[in-house]
Amino acid sequence: MKHSRYIFPEPISRAEALRRMAAAVTVGALGLSGCNPTPSATPVTVGAAEGKVSRRRNPRNGDEVSMLGFGCMRFPTVGGDRYTGDIDRAPTRQMLEYAYECGVNYFDTAWMYHKGTSEQMVGEVLKQYPRESFYLADKMPPTAKTLSEAKEIFSTQLSRCGVDYFDYYLCHSISRQYVFQNLYLDEGVLDFLLEQKRAGKIRQLGFSFHGDLALFEWLLALPVEWDFVQIQMNWLDWKDNVRQAETLYTMLAERKIPVIVMEPIRGGALIDVPFAVKEMMQQSDAELSPAAWALKFCATYPYVLTVLSGMSKMEHVVENCQTFTDFKPLSEEQMEMLHHAADLYRNNSRINCTDCLYCMPCPYGVDIAGIFRVYNRCVDDHVLPNPSAKHDEEYLRRRRILLNRYKNAVNEKGRVDRCTGCNKCSPKCPQGLHIPQQLSRVERLIETVRNEWK
Ligand code: SF4
Ligand code: SF4
């Protein structure tokens, strides 16, 4: 057989999975006094009922997890955006129920999502189903400062979600060593979470990561058994010099730590792909949408346990469930095609914003994500005006489009010229963006185009 990086290993038996689960519990019970991660098997694709979303068996504990996980940070809202508005409950309920009926059994919420109301919404919907029929993931927010605050948060999370335990629990958005050191080690929050694991209130403990390679190595070298790790992974970030998804994934695979993928579509950026990339995709498989390509790319890697998608419309749920029903991985040629597509994509000038809103609110009211959205949308649609080519007749059309979109999408109080450059926002950005610099780039373009328009 031809050697492939993407080939799945032989399945393991249920008994073997249970044996390893017992071993993992024993090692986990050692907590900080335990040793480095014990090698385990690869997540194995297992069937699901016919016509349902495929599942992978977690070799650490035998959980059969749907390969599509429901990311609960982008529910539809009313009365504003995800930051200012409230969850639009009826369509959100429908989406969650539809996903569950299709076989999705992994739901990922967090303290910070939708100002805390995501946890409550997810809990309300899931309580109608048997507790053992779904896996609920929640996270300790990076904003917690003390052990007593962390304890209070954890107990509120359990009651908000209406559950006695979390199946998967994460130290959320680790991006700075000193934050982890202060909160989890010095304050003792990691010990507290390990205690919760021993008490059965957390079944699997991991972290979600947004930092650099040195920090990742440091976290993996700690004397603690990480049951899983959540990383940003998609075909554009795979070889990206900052995100380094390939390196992170490989380090986890070498340690046999199951990977949970976040941002597989990069906040929607891999839906509006450049025309040349779209053509490549269509030539390879005209049936697959860019979103399906992006999700399949991640799930083709065998150590990936589940791929989270933050779905905000029913049509996203329907399409994504279809993508993972009777899942077939991409071929080696298709994976190579996406690596090539990433080179093409990187040559345009998008701002690397995933629309997560972690930087909001700006104390001066700047609509950071809204401004980047307008800019990136113009890049994706190939209508970003280039002031150095202003004699080009396309330029007139493009500058009109940019200014109209900016006027319609960003209200007066959130405009880019309100930015003072205080840089309070950048440390909160998991993409490592220097936000005022990027805003200034957009401002320069808008000002130039507007002045020529007058
Ligand atoms: S740098 Fe600009 S966008 Fe960021 S917090 Fe300060 S004023 Fe707001
Ligand atoms: S600028 Fe950074 S923190 Fe703000 S929405 Fe974009 S990716 Fe998220």
Tab-separated table of N, CA, C and O in Angstrom, residues 331-413:
chain	number	residue	atom	x	y	z
A	331	SER	N	-8.634	12.815	-0.376
A	331	SER	CA	-7.511	12.010	-0.869
A	331	SER	C	-6.211	12.786	-0.649
A	331	SER	O	-6.225	14.006	-0.389
A	332	GLU	N	-5.109	12.079	-0.786
A	332	GLU	CA	-3.816	12.742	-0.619
A	332	GLU	C	-3.648	13.871	-1.647
A	332	GLU	O	-3.130	14.943	-1.334
A	333	GLU	N	-4.125	13.631	-2.870
A	333	GLU	CA	-4.007	14.662	-3.922
A	333	GLU	C	-4.838	15.896	-3.535
A	333	GLU	O	-4.416	17.035	-3.750
A	334	GLN	N	-6.023	15.646	-2.974
A	334	GLN	CA	-6.872	16.783	-2.595
A	334	GLN	C	-6.243	17.579	-1.442
A	334	GLN	O	-6.330	18.803	-1.410
A	335	MET	N	-5.608	16.861	-0.516
A	335	MET	CA	-4.931	17.563	0.587
A	335	MET	C	-3.801	18.429	0.023
A	335	MET	O	-3.616	19.584	0.424
A	336	GLU	N	-3.056	17.883	-0.930
A	336	GLU	CA	-1.963	18.664	-1.528
A	336	GLU	C	-2.526	19.878	-2.261
A	336	GLU	O	-1.931	20.960	-2.256
A	337	MET	N	-3.658	19.699	-2.919
A	337	MET	CA	-4.281	20.811	-3.631
A	337	MET	C	-4.601	21.956	-2.657
A	337	MET	O	-4.381	23.125	-2.956
A	338	LEU	N	-5.074	21.596	-1.447
A	338	LEU	CA	-5.391	22.648	-0.471
A	338	LEU	C	-4.132	23.349	0.033
A	338	LEU	O	-4.139	24.551	0.305
A	339	HIS	N	-3.038	22.598	0.169
A	339	HIS	CA	-1.789	23.253	0.574
A	339	HIS	C	-1.364	24.269	-0.493
A	339	HIS	O	-0.890	25.358	-0.187
A	340	HIS	N	-1.556	23.903	-1.752
A	340	HIS	CA	-1.227	24.817	-2.838
A	340	HIS	C	-2.174	26.020	-2.811
A	340	HIS	O	-1.767	27.173	-2.999
A	341	ALA	N	-3.458	25.743	-2.541
A	341	ALA	CA	-4.456	26.827	-2.468
A	341	ALA	C	-4.067	27.830	-1.380
A	341	ALA	O	-4.253	29.036	-1.531
A	342	ALA	N	-3.504	27.310	-0.285
A	342	ALA	CA	-3.110	28.203	0.817
A	342	ALA	C	-2.027	29.178	0.348
A	342	ALA	O	-2.043	30.358	0.720
A	343	ASP	N	-1.094	28.695	-0.483
A	343	ASP	CA	-0.056	29.599	-1.005
A	343	ASP	C	-0.696	30.712	-1.823
A	343	ASP	O	-0.330	31.877	-1.719
A	344	LEU	N	-1.688	30.326	-2.647
A	344	LEU	CA	-2.366	31.333	-3.469
A	344	LEU	C	-3.093	32.346	-2.593
A	344	LEU	O	-3.036	33.547	-2.811
A	345	TYR	N	-3.757	31.815	-1.568
A	345	TYR	CA	-4.574	32.663	-0.690
A	345	TYR	C	-3.688	33.670	0.043
A	345	TYR	O	-4.017	34.849	0.170
A	346	ARG	N	-2.535	33.193	0.517
A	346	ARG	CA	-1.672	34.072	1.319
A	346	ARG	C	-1.171	35.271	0.516
A	346	ARG	O	-0.766	36.275	1.067
A	347	ASN	N	-1.221	35.120	-0.819
A	347	ASN	CA	-0.719	36.220	-1.634
A	347	ASN	C	-1.690	37.393	-1.718
A	347	ASN	O	-1.389	38.387	-2.328
A	348	ASN	N	-2.896	37.241	-1.169
A	348	ASN	CA	-3.730	38.443	-1.147
A	348	ASN	C	-3.609	39.099	0.227
A	348	ASN	O	-2.863	38.644	1.086
A	349	SER	N	-4.338	40.169	0.430
A	349	SER	CA	-3.994	40.989	1.594
A	349	SER	C	-5.069	41.017	2.673
A	349	SER	O	-5.390	42.059	3.196
A	350	ARG	N	-5.655	39.906	2.987
A	350	ARG	CA	-6.654	39.866	4.064
A	350	ARG	C	-6.039	40.268	5.407
A	350	ARG	O	-4.859	40.044	5.636
A	351	ILE	N	-6.893	40.772	6.302
A	351	ILE	CA	-6.488	40.956	7.694
A	351	ILE	C	-6.913	39.694	8.420
A	351	ILE	O	-8.047	39.226	8.267
A	352	ASN	N	-6.011	39.170	9.216
A	352	ASN	CA	-6.197	37.818	9.763
A	352	ASN	C	-7.178	37.782	10.952
A	352	ASN	O	-6.872	37.253	12.006
A	353	CYS	N	-8.354	38.383	10.759
A	353	CYS	CA	-9.333	38.465	11.849
A	353	CYS	C	-10.371	37.360	11.670
A	353	CYS	O	-10.902	37.181	10.578
A	354	THR	N	-10.652	36.622	12.741
A	354	THR	CA	-11.640	35.533	12.646
A	354	THR	C	-12.999	35.948	13.211
A	354	THR	O	-13.869	35.112	13.394
A	355	ASP	N	-13.150	37.244	13.553
A	355	ASP	CA	-14.457	37.739	13.988
A	355	ASP	C	-14.889	37.144	15.327
A	355	ASP	O	-16.068	36.982	15.595
A	356	CYS	N	-13.930	36.820	16.180
A	356	CYS	CA	-14.273	36.169	17.452
A	356	CYS	C	-14.823	37.158	18.491
A	356	CYS	O	-15.441	36.758	19.463
A	357	LEU	N	-14.550	38.430	18.309
A	357	LEU	CA	-15.019	39.522	19.190
A	357	LEU	C	-14.342	39.550	20.565
A	357	LEU	O	-14.798	40.257	21.453
A	358	TYR	N	-13.281	38.781	20.765
A	358	TYR	CA	-12.606	38.809	22.062
A	358	TYR	C	-12.053	40.209	22.376
A	358	TYR	O	-11.863	40.553	23.533
A	359	CYS	N	-11.779	41.002	21.342
A	359	CYS	CA	-11.193	42.329	21.554
A	359	CYS	C	-12.245	43.368	21.935
A	359	CYS	O	-11.914	44.499	22.262
A	360	MET	N	-13.511	42.997	21.865
A	360	MET	CA	-14.576	43.963	22.096
A	360	MET	C	-15.007	43.934	23.568
A	360	MET	O	-14.921	42.874	24.199
A	361	PRO	N	-15.520	44.994	24.165
A	361	PRO	CA	-15.718	46.276	23.499
A	361	PRO	C	-14.460	47.134	23.573
A	361	PRO	O	-13.722	47.072	24.550
A	362	CYS	N	-14.274	47.945	22.550
A	362	CYS	CA	-13.198	48.945	22.581
A	362	CYS	C	-13.669	50.079	23.487
A	362	CYS	O	-14.826	50.515	23.381
A	363	PRO	N	-12.817	50.553	24.414
A	363	PRO	CA	-13.273	51.626	25.314
A	363	PRO	C	-13.684	52.901	24.578
A	363	PRO	O	-14.383	53.739	25.139
A	364	TYR	N	-13.267	53.023	23.329
A	364	TYR	CA	-13.638	54.224	22.565
A	364	TYR	C	-14.737	53.917	21.544
A	364	TYR	O	-15.052	54.739	20.686
A	365	GLY	N	-15.280	52.715	21.614
A	365	GLY	CA	-16.437	52.376	20.766
A	365	GLY	C	-16.097	51.904	19.366
A	365	GLY	O	-16.997	51.699	18.547
A	366	VAL	N	-14.810	51.726	19.069
A	366	VAL	CA	-14.450	51.348	17.691
A	366	VAL	C	-14.994	49.942	17.389
A	366	VAL	O	-14.783	49.004	18.166
A	367	ASP	N	-15.665	49.806	16.275
A	367	ASP	CA	-16.224	48.511	15.874
A	367	ASP	C	-15.126	47.731	15.135
A	367	ASP	O	-15.132	47.598	13.907
A	368	ILE	N	-14.190	47.212	15.927
A	368	ILE	CA	-12.980	46.603	15.350
A	368	ILE	C	-13.333	45.496	14.353
A	368	ILE	O	-12.910	45.512	13.188
A	369	ALA	N	-14.129	44.539	14.820
A	369	ALA	CA	-14.435	43.381	13.958
A	369	ALA	C	-15.248	43.803	12.743
A	369	ALA	O	-15.041	43.287	11.640
A	370	GLY	N	-16.170	44.757	12.945
A	370	GLY	CA	-17.001	45.215	11.820
A	370	GLY	C	-16.150	45.855	10.733
A	370	GLY	O	-16.370	45.645	9.533
A	371	ILE	N	-15.162	46.636	11.145
A	371	ILE	CA	-14.287	47.314	10.179
A	371	ILE	C	-13.465	46.275	9.408
A	371	ILE	O	-13.356	46.320	8.179
A	372	PHE	N	-12.912	45.298	10.140
A	372	PHE	CA	-12.109	44.269	9.464
A	372	PHE	C	-12.983	43.417	8.532
A	372	PHE	O	-12.535	42.979	7.483
A	373	ARG	N	-14.241	43.232	8.947
A	373	ARG	CA	-15.156	42.433	8.114
A	373	ARG	C	-15.369	43.105	6.753
A	373	ARG	O	-15.328	42.470	5.713
A	374	VAL	N	-15.582	44.422	6.787
A	374	VAL	CA	-15.805	45.158	5.529
A	374	VAL	C	-14.555	45.053	4.646
A	374	VAL	O	-14.631	44.750	3.453
A	375	TYR	N	-13.412	45.253	5.264
A	375	TYR	CA	-12.156	45.222	4.503
A	375	TYR	C	-11.950	43.832	3.878
A	375	TYR	O	-11.698	43.697	2.680
A	376	ASN	N	-12.092	42.792	4.705
A	376	ASN	CA	-11.845	41.432	4.208
A	376	ASN	C	-12.851	41.016	3.144
A	376	ASN	O	-12.517	40.299	2.208
A	377	ARG	N	-14.058	41.498	3.317
A	377	ARG	CA	-15.105	41.161	2.335
A	377	ARG	C	-14.703	41.740	0.972
A	377	ARG	O	-14.880	41.104	-0.060
A	378	CYS	N	-14.158	42.940	0.971
A	378	CYS	CA	-13.719	43.549	-0.290
A	378	CYS	C	-12.548	42.770	-0.888
A	378	CYS	O	-12.465	42.590	-2.099
A	379	VAL	N	-11.660	42.302	-0.005
A	379	VAL	CA	-10.540	41.490	-0.509
A	379	VAL	C	-11.093	40.216	-1.149
A	379	VAL	O	-10.732	39.854	-2.276
A	380	ASP	N	-11.988	39.552	-0.434
A	380	ASP	CA	-12.528	38.275	-0.925
A	380	ASP	C	-13.274	38.434	-2.249
A	380	ASP	O	-13.253	37.555	-3.093
A	381	ASP	N	-13.969	39.581	-2.380
A	381	ASP	CA	-14.749	39.797	-3.613
A	381	ASP	C	-13.907	40.442	-4.709
A	381	ASP	O	-14.437	40.818	-5.758
A	382	HIS	N	-12.631	40.605	-4.437
A	382	HIS	CA	-11.713	41.237	-5.416
A	382	HIS	C	-12.171	42.629	-5.799
A	382	HIS	O	-12.133	43.018	-6.958
A	383	VAL	N	-12.650	43.377	-4.815
A	383	VAL	CA	-13.078	44.747	-5.120
A	383	VAL	C	-12.364	45.758	-4.224
A	383	VAL	O	-12.836	46.884	-4.068
A	384	LEU	N	-11.246	45.342	-3.623
A	384	LEU	CA	-10.523	46.296	-2.792
A	384	LEU	C	-9.828	47.299	-3.723
A	384	LEU	O	-9.041	46.906	-4.585
A	385	PRO	N	-10.127	48.604	-3.583
A	385	PRO	CA	-9.505	49.559	-4.507
A	385	PRO	C	-8.012	49.702	-4.243
A	385	PRO	O	-7.578	49.662	-3.093
A	386	ASN	N	-7.272	49.836	-5.291
A	386	ASN	CA	-5.828	50.013	-5.169
A	386	ASN	C	-5.480	51.437	-5.594
A	386	ASN	O	-5.448	51.750	-6.785
A	387	PRO	N	-5.214	52.344	-4.611
A	387	PRO	CA	-5.012	53.750	-4.956
A	387	PRO	C	-3.847	53.979	-5.911
A	387	PRO	O	-3.794	54.992	-6.602
A	388	SER	N	-2.920	53.023	-5.959
A	388	SER	CA	-1.815	53.254	-6.898
A	388	SER	C	-2.213	52.885	-8.331
A	388	SER	O	-1.416	53.017	-9.243
A	389	ALA	N	-3.428	52.405	-8.513
A	389	ALA	CA	-3.898	52.119	-9.882
A	389	ALA	C	-5.165	52.914	-10.149
A	389	ALA	O	-6.139	52.418	-10.673
A	390	LYS	N	-5.149	54.189	-9.745
A	390	LYS	CA	-6.417	54.920	-9.801
A	390	LYS	C	-6.851	55.325	-11.203
A	390	LYS	O	-7.951	55.843	-11.362
A	391	HIS	N	-5.977	55.106	-12.178
A	391	HIS	CA	-6.438	55.421	-13.536
A	391	HIS	C	-7.158	54.226	-14.159
A	391	HIS	O	-7.754	54.337	-15.220
A	392	ASP	N	-7.087	53.134	-13.422
A	392	ASP	CA	-7.799	51.931	-13.862
A	392	ASP	C	-9.298	52.179	-13.699
A	392	ASP	O	-9.744	52.657	-12.661
A	393	GLU	N	-10.102	51.903	-14.734
A	393	GLU	CA	-11.541	52.215	-14.618
A	393	GLU	C	-12.230	51.387	-13.527
A	393	GLU	O	-13.237	51.791	-12.955
A	394	GLU	N	-11.661	50.234	-13.222
A	394	GLU	CA	-12.201	49.403	-12.134
A	394	GLU	C	-12.118	50.133	-10.788
A	394	GLU	O	-12.891	49.901	-9.879
A	395	TYR	N	-11.131	50.994	-10.705
A	395	TYR	CA	-10.877	51.671	-9.433
A	395	TYR	C	-12.096	52.462	-8.954
A	395	TYR	O	-12.447	52.447	-7.778
A	396	LEU	N	-12.752	53.160	-9.901
A	396	LEU	CA	-13.921	53.972	-9.538
A	396	LEU	C	-15.010	53.100	-8.915
A	396	LEU	O	-15.593	53.425	-7.893
A	397	ARG	N	-15.237	51.979	-9.576
A	397	ARG	CA	-16.279	51.073	-9.077
A	397	ARG	C	-15.881	50.532	-7.696
A	397	ARG	O	-16.673	50.501	-6.767
A	398	ARG	N	-14.642	50.156	-7.556
A	398	ARG	CA	-14.198	49.540	-6.303
A	398	ARG	C	-14.248	50.522	-5.136
A	398	ARG	O	-14.632	50.165	-4.028
A	399	ARG	N	-13.840	51.746	-5.371
A	399	ARG	CA	-13.848	52.675	-4.241
A	399	ARG	C	-15.281	52.979	-3.816
A	399	ARG	O	-15.562	53.161	-2.647
A	400	ARG	N	-16.208	52.997	-4.782
A	400	ARG	CA	-17.612	53.216	-4.414
A	400	ARG	C	-18.118	52.051	-3.553
A	400	ARG	O	-18.772	52.242	-2.541
A	401	ILE	N	-17.757	50.837	-3.952
A	401	ILE	CA	-18.212	49.659	-3.192
A	401	ILE	C	-17.658	49.707	-1.770
A	401	ILE	O	-18.374	49.511	-0.790
A	402	LEU	N	-16.371	49.970	-1.641
A	402	LEU	CA	-15.759	50.007	-0.305
A	402	LEU	C	-16.448	51.044	0.576
A	402	LEU	O	-16.845	50.764	1.714
A	403	LEU	N	-16.609	52.261	0.048
A	403	LEU	CA	-17.192	53.324	0.872
A	403	LEU	C	-18.644	53.026	1.234
A	403	LEU	O	-19.075	53.273	2.360
A	404	ASN	N	-19.396	52.469	0.296
A	404	ASN	CA	-20.796	52.117	0.599
A	404	ASN	C	-20.875	51.035	1.659
A	404	ASN	O	-21.661	51.115	2.598
A	405	ARG	N	-20.051	50.030	1.520
A	405	ARG	CA	-20.088	48.935	2.498
A	405	ARG	C	-19.689	49.446	3.879
A	405	ARG	O	-20.279	49.070	4.889
A	406	TYR	N	-18.688	50.284	3.895
A	406	TYR	CA	-18.211	50.821	5.175
A	406	TYR	C	-19.314	51.658	5.829
A	406	TYR	O	-19.616	51.510	7.016
A	407	LYS	N	-19.960	52.510	5.023
A	407	LYS	CA	-21.018	53.383	5.556
A	407	LYS	C	-22.191	52.542	6.086
A	407	LYS	O	-22.749	52.826	7.156
A	408	ASN	N	-22.539	51.490	5.359
A	408	ASN	CA	-23.702	50.686	5.761
A	408	ASN	C	-23.412	49.766	6.944
A	408	ASN	O	-24.286	49.484	7.745
A	409	ALA	N	-22.171	49.290	7.042
A	409	ALA	CA	-21.891	48.257	8.054
A	409	ALA	C	-21.360	48.821	9.367
A	409	ALA	O	-21.488	48.182	10.411
A	410	VAL	N	-20.730	49.978	9.329
A	410	VAL	CA	-20.087	50.488	10.557
A	410	VAL	C	-20.737	51.815	10.921
A	410	VAL	O	-20.669	52.778	10.145
A	411	ASN	N	-21.381	51.858	12.066
A	411	ASN	CA	-22.085	53.112	12.379
A	411	ASN	C	-21.104	54.204	12.819
A	411	ASN	O	-19.953	53.932	13.143
A	412	GLU	N	-21.621	55.407	12.785
A	412	GLU	CA	-20.815	56.613	13.011
A	412	GLU	C	-19.897	56.493	14.226
A	412	GLU	O	-18.720	56.830	14.177
A	413	LYS	N	-20.447	55.951	15.326
A	413	LYS	CA	-19.685	55.920	16.579
A	413	LYS	C	-18.610	54.842	16.596
A	413	LYS	O	-17.759	54.819	17.482
